[in-house]
Short mmCIF file of C-alpha atoms in Angstrom, two decimals:
data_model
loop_
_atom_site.label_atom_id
_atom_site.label_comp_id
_atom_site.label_asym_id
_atom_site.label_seq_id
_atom_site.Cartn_x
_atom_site.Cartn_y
_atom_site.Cartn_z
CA UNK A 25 44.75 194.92 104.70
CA UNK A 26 48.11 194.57 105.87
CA UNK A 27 46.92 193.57 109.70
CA UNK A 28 44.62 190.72 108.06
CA UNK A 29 47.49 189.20 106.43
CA UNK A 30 49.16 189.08 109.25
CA UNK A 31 46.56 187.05 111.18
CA UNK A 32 45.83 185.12 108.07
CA UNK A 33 49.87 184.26 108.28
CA UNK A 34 49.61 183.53 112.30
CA UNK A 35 46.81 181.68 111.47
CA UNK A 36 48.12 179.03 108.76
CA UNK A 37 51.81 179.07 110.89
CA UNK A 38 49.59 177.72 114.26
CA UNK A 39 47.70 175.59 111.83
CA UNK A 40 51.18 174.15 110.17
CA UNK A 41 52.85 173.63 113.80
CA UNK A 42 49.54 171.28 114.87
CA UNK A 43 49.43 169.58 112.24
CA UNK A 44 53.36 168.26 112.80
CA UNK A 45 52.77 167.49 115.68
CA UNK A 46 50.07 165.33 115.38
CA UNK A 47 52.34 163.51 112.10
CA UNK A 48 55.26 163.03 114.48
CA UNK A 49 53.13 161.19 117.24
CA UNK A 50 51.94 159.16 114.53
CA UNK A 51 55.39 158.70 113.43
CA UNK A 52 56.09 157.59 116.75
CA UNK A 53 53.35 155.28 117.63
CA UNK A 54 53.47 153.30 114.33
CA UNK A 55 56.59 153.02 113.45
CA UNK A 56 58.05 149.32 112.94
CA UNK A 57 61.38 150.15 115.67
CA UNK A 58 59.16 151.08 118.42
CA UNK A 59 58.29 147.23 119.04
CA UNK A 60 62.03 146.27 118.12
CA UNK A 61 63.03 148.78 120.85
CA UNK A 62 60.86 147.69 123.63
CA UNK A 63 61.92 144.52 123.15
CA UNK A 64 66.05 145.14 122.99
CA UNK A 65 65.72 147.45 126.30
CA UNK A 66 64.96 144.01 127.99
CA UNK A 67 68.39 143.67 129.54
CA UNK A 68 68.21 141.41 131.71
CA UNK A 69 66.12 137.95 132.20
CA UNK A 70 62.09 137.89 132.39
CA UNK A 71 59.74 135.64 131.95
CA UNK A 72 57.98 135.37 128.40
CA UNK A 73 54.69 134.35 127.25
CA UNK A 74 55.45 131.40 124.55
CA UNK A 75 53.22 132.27 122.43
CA UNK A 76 54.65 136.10 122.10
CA UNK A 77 58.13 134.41 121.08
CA UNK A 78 59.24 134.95 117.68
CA UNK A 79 62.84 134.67 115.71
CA UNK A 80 66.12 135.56 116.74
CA UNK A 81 64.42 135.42 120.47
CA UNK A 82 66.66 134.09 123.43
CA UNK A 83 65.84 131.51 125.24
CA UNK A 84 66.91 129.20 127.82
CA UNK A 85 65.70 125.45 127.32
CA UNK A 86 67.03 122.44 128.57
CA UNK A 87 68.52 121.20 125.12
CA UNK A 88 71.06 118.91 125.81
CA UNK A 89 68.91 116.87 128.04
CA UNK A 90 66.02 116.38 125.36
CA UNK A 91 68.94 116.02 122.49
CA UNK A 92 70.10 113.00 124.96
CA UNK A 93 67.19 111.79 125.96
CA UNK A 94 65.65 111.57 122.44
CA UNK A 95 68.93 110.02 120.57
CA UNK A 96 70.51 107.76 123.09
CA UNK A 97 69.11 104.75 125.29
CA UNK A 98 70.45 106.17 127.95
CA UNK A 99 68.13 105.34 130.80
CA UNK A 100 69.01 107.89 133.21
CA UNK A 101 67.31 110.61 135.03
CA UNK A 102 66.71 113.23 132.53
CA UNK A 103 69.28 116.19 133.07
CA UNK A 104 67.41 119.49 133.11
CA UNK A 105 70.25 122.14 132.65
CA UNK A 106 68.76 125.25 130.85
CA UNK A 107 70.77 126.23 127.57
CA UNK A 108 70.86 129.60 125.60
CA UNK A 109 69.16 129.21 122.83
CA UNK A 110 67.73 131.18 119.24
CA UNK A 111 64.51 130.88 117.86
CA UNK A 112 64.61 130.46 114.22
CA UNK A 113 61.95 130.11 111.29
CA UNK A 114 59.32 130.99 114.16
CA UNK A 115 59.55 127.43 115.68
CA UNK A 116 62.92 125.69 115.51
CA UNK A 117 65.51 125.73 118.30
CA UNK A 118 69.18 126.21 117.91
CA UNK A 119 71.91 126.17 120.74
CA UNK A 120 74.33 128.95 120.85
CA UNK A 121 78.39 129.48 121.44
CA UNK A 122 80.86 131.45 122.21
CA UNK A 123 83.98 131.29 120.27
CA UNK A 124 87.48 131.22 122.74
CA UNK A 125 89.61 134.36 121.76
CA UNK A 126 86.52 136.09 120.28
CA UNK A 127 84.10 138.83 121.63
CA UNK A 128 82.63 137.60 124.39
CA UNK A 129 79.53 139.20 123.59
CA UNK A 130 79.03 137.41 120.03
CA UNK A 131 77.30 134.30 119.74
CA UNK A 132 77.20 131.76 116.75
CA UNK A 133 75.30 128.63 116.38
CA UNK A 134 76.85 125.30 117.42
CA UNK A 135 78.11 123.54 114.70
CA UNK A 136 77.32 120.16 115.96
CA UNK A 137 73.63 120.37 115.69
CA UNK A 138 73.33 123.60 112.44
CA UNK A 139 71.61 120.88 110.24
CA UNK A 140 69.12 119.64 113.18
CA UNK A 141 65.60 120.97 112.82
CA UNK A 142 64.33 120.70 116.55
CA UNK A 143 61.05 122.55 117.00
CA UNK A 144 60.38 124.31 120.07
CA UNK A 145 57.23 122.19 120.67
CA UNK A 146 59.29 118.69 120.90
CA UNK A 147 61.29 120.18 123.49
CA UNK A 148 58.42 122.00 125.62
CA UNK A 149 56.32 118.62 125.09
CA UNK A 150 59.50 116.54 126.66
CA UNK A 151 60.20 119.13 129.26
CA UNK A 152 56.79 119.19 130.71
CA UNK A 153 57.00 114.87 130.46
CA UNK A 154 60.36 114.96 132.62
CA UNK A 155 60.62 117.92 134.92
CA UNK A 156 60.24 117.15 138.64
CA UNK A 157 57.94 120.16 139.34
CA UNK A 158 55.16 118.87 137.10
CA UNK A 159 54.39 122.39 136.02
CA UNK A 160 53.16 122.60 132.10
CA UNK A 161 55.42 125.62 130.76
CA UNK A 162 53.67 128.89 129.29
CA UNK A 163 56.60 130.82 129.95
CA UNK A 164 60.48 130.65 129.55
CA UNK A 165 63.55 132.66 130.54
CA UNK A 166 63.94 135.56 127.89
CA UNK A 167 67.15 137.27 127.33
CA UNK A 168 65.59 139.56 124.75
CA UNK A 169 66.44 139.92 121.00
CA UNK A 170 69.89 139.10 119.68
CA UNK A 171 71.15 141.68 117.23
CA UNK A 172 71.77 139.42 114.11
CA UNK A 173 74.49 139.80 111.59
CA UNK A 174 76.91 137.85 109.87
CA UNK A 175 80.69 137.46 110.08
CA UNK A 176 83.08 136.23 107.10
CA UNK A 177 85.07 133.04 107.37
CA UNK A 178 88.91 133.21 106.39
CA UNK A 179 89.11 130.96 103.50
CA UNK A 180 92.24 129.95 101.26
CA UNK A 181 91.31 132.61 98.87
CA UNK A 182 88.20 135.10 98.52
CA UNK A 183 86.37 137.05 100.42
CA UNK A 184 82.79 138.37 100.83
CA UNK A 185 81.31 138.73 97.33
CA UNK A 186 83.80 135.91 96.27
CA UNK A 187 82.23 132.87 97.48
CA UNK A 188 83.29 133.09 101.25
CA UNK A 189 81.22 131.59 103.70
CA UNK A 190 79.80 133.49 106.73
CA UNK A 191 79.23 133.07 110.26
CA UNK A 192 75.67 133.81 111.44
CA UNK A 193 75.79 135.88 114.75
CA UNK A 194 73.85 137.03 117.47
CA UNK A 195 75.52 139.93 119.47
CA UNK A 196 74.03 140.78 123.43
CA UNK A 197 74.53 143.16 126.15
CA UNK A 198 77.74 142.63 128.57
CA UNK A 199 74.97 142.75 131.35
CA UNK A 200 72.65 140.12 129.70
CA UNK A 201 75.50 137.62 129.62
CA UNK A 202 76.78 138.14 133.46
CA UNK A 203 72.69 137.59 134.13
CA UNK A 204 72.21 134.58 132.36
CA UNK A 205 75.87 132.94 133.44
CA UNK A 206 76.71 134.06 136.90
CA UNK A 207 73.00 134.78 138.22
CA UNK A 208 71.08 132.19 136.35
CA UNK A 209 73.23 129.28 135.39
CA UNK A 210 72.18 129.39 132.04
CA UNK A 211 74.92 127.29 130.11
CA UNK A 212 76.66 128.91 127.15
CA UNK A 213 79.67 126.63 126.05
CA UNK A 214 82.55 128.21 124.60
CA UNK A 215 84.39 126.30 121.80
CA UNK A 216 87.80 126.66 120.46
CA UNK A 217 87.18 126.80 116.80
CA UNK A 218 91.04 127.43 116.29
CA UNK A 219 92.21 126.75 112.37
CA UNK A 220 88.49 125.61 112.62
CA UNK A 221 87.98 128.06 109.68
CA UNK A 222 90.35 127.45 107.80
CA UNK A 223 90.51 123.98 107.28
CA UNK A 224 86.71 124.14 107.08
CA UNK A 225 87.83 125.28 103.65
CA UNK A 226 89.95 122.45 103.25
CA UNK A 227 86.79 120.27 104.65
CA UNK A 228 88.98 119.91 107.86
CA UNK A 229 86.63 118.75 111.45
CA UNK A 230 85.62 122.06 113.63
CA UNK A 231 86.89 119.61 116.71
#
C-alpha cells in the first residue's frame, strides 16, 4: 500500500509539472507584451508595411514639404526632407521635437501644428504626386514604438491633480536617434521652449 502511494504521488507530481508547462507557453505565446516587445526591440530603422502601422508608431514623412505645399502658393519645387513623425488616432500625423536643455532622448509634439489634424493618407497621396522617383509608397522608414508618457508643465501654482497641464512624450533609444539623425538625415528640430511654460500659464507665445 505504501509503494502505490508513492507512484500514485510520482504520478500526479509528473502530471502537475506538464501541465505548467504547457500554461506557461501559453502564457507566453498570448500574452498582449509579446507583440509590444517585438516591436520596441526594433532599434534601429526598417522599412514598414503601411498598412501594419498603428499609434504612437515613428515615422519619417516629408511633412514640412506637404504642410508648404498645401498652405502657401508657393510655386516651387516641392522640398522632400523626411521628418520624424507619431502616428496618432490610427491615421493622423504629428511632427515631433526635441526640447534644448532637455533629455535628448524625449520627444514632444510641435506646438505649432498640435491642433492640425493631417491624416497620413493626404500626405502619402501628395508624396507619391511630387517625388522625383515616381514610386507609389507601401512602405516608410520605421523607428519603432515610442514609449508614451506625460510630463507636467510648471505653472504659477498647482501641480498634477491640481489643474496643471502636461506634456505628451515619446521617449526612444540613444541608438535610434544617432540612426535616424547622423545615418539617415531624418530631421528632428530642437526648440528652445525657455519660460515657454511658464508664461504658457500666463497665455505667453512658445516663440
Amino acid at each position: 500500500w505504501t509503494l502505490t502511494k508513492i507512484m500514485m504521488l510520482i504520478h500526479f507530481t509528473i502530471v502537475a509539472i506538464i501541465a505548467a508547462a504547457d500554461s506557461s507557453r501559453f502564457a507566453v505565446a498570448f500574452s498582449p507584451l509579446r507583440h509590444a516587445a517585438r516591436r520596441q526591440s526594433k532599434s534601429s530603422m526598417q522599412m514598414q508595411p503601411i498598412e501594419e502601422l498603428a499609434d504612437d508608431d515613428l515615422v519619417a514623412l516629408p511633412f514640412d514639404g506637404y504642410l508648404t505645399a498645401t498652405t502657401t502658393s508657393d510655386d516651387d519645387e516641392a522640398k522632400i526632407q523626411l521628418r520624424l513623425c507619431v502616428i496618432r488616432n490610427q491615421q493622423y500625423i504629428y511632427p515631433l521635437i526635441r526640447h534644448e536643455d532637455d533629455v535628448e532622448t524625449d520627444l514632444f509634439l510641435d506646438p505649432r501644428f498640435i491642433e492640425k489634424q493631417i491624416s497620413l493618407q493626404d500626405i502619402l497621396q501628395w508624396w507619391n504626386a511630387n517625388d522625383s522617383s515616381n514610386e507609389v509608397k507601401s512602405e516608410l522608414q520605421y523607428y519603432g514604438v515610442g514609449w508614451y508618457g506625460q510630463r507636467p508643465v510648471p505653472s504659477l501654482g498647482g501641480g498634477p491633480g491640481y489643474g496643471a497641464e502636461a506634456d505628451e512624450v515619446w521617449s526612444i533609444d540613444e541608438d535610434v536617434l544617432e540612426q535616424l539623425l547622423n545615418e539617415d538625415g531624418v530631421d528632428l528640430p530642437v526648440i528652445d521652449v525657455g519660460m515657454a511654460h511658464g508664461e504658457k500659464a500666463r497665455g505667453g507665445a512658445l516663440f
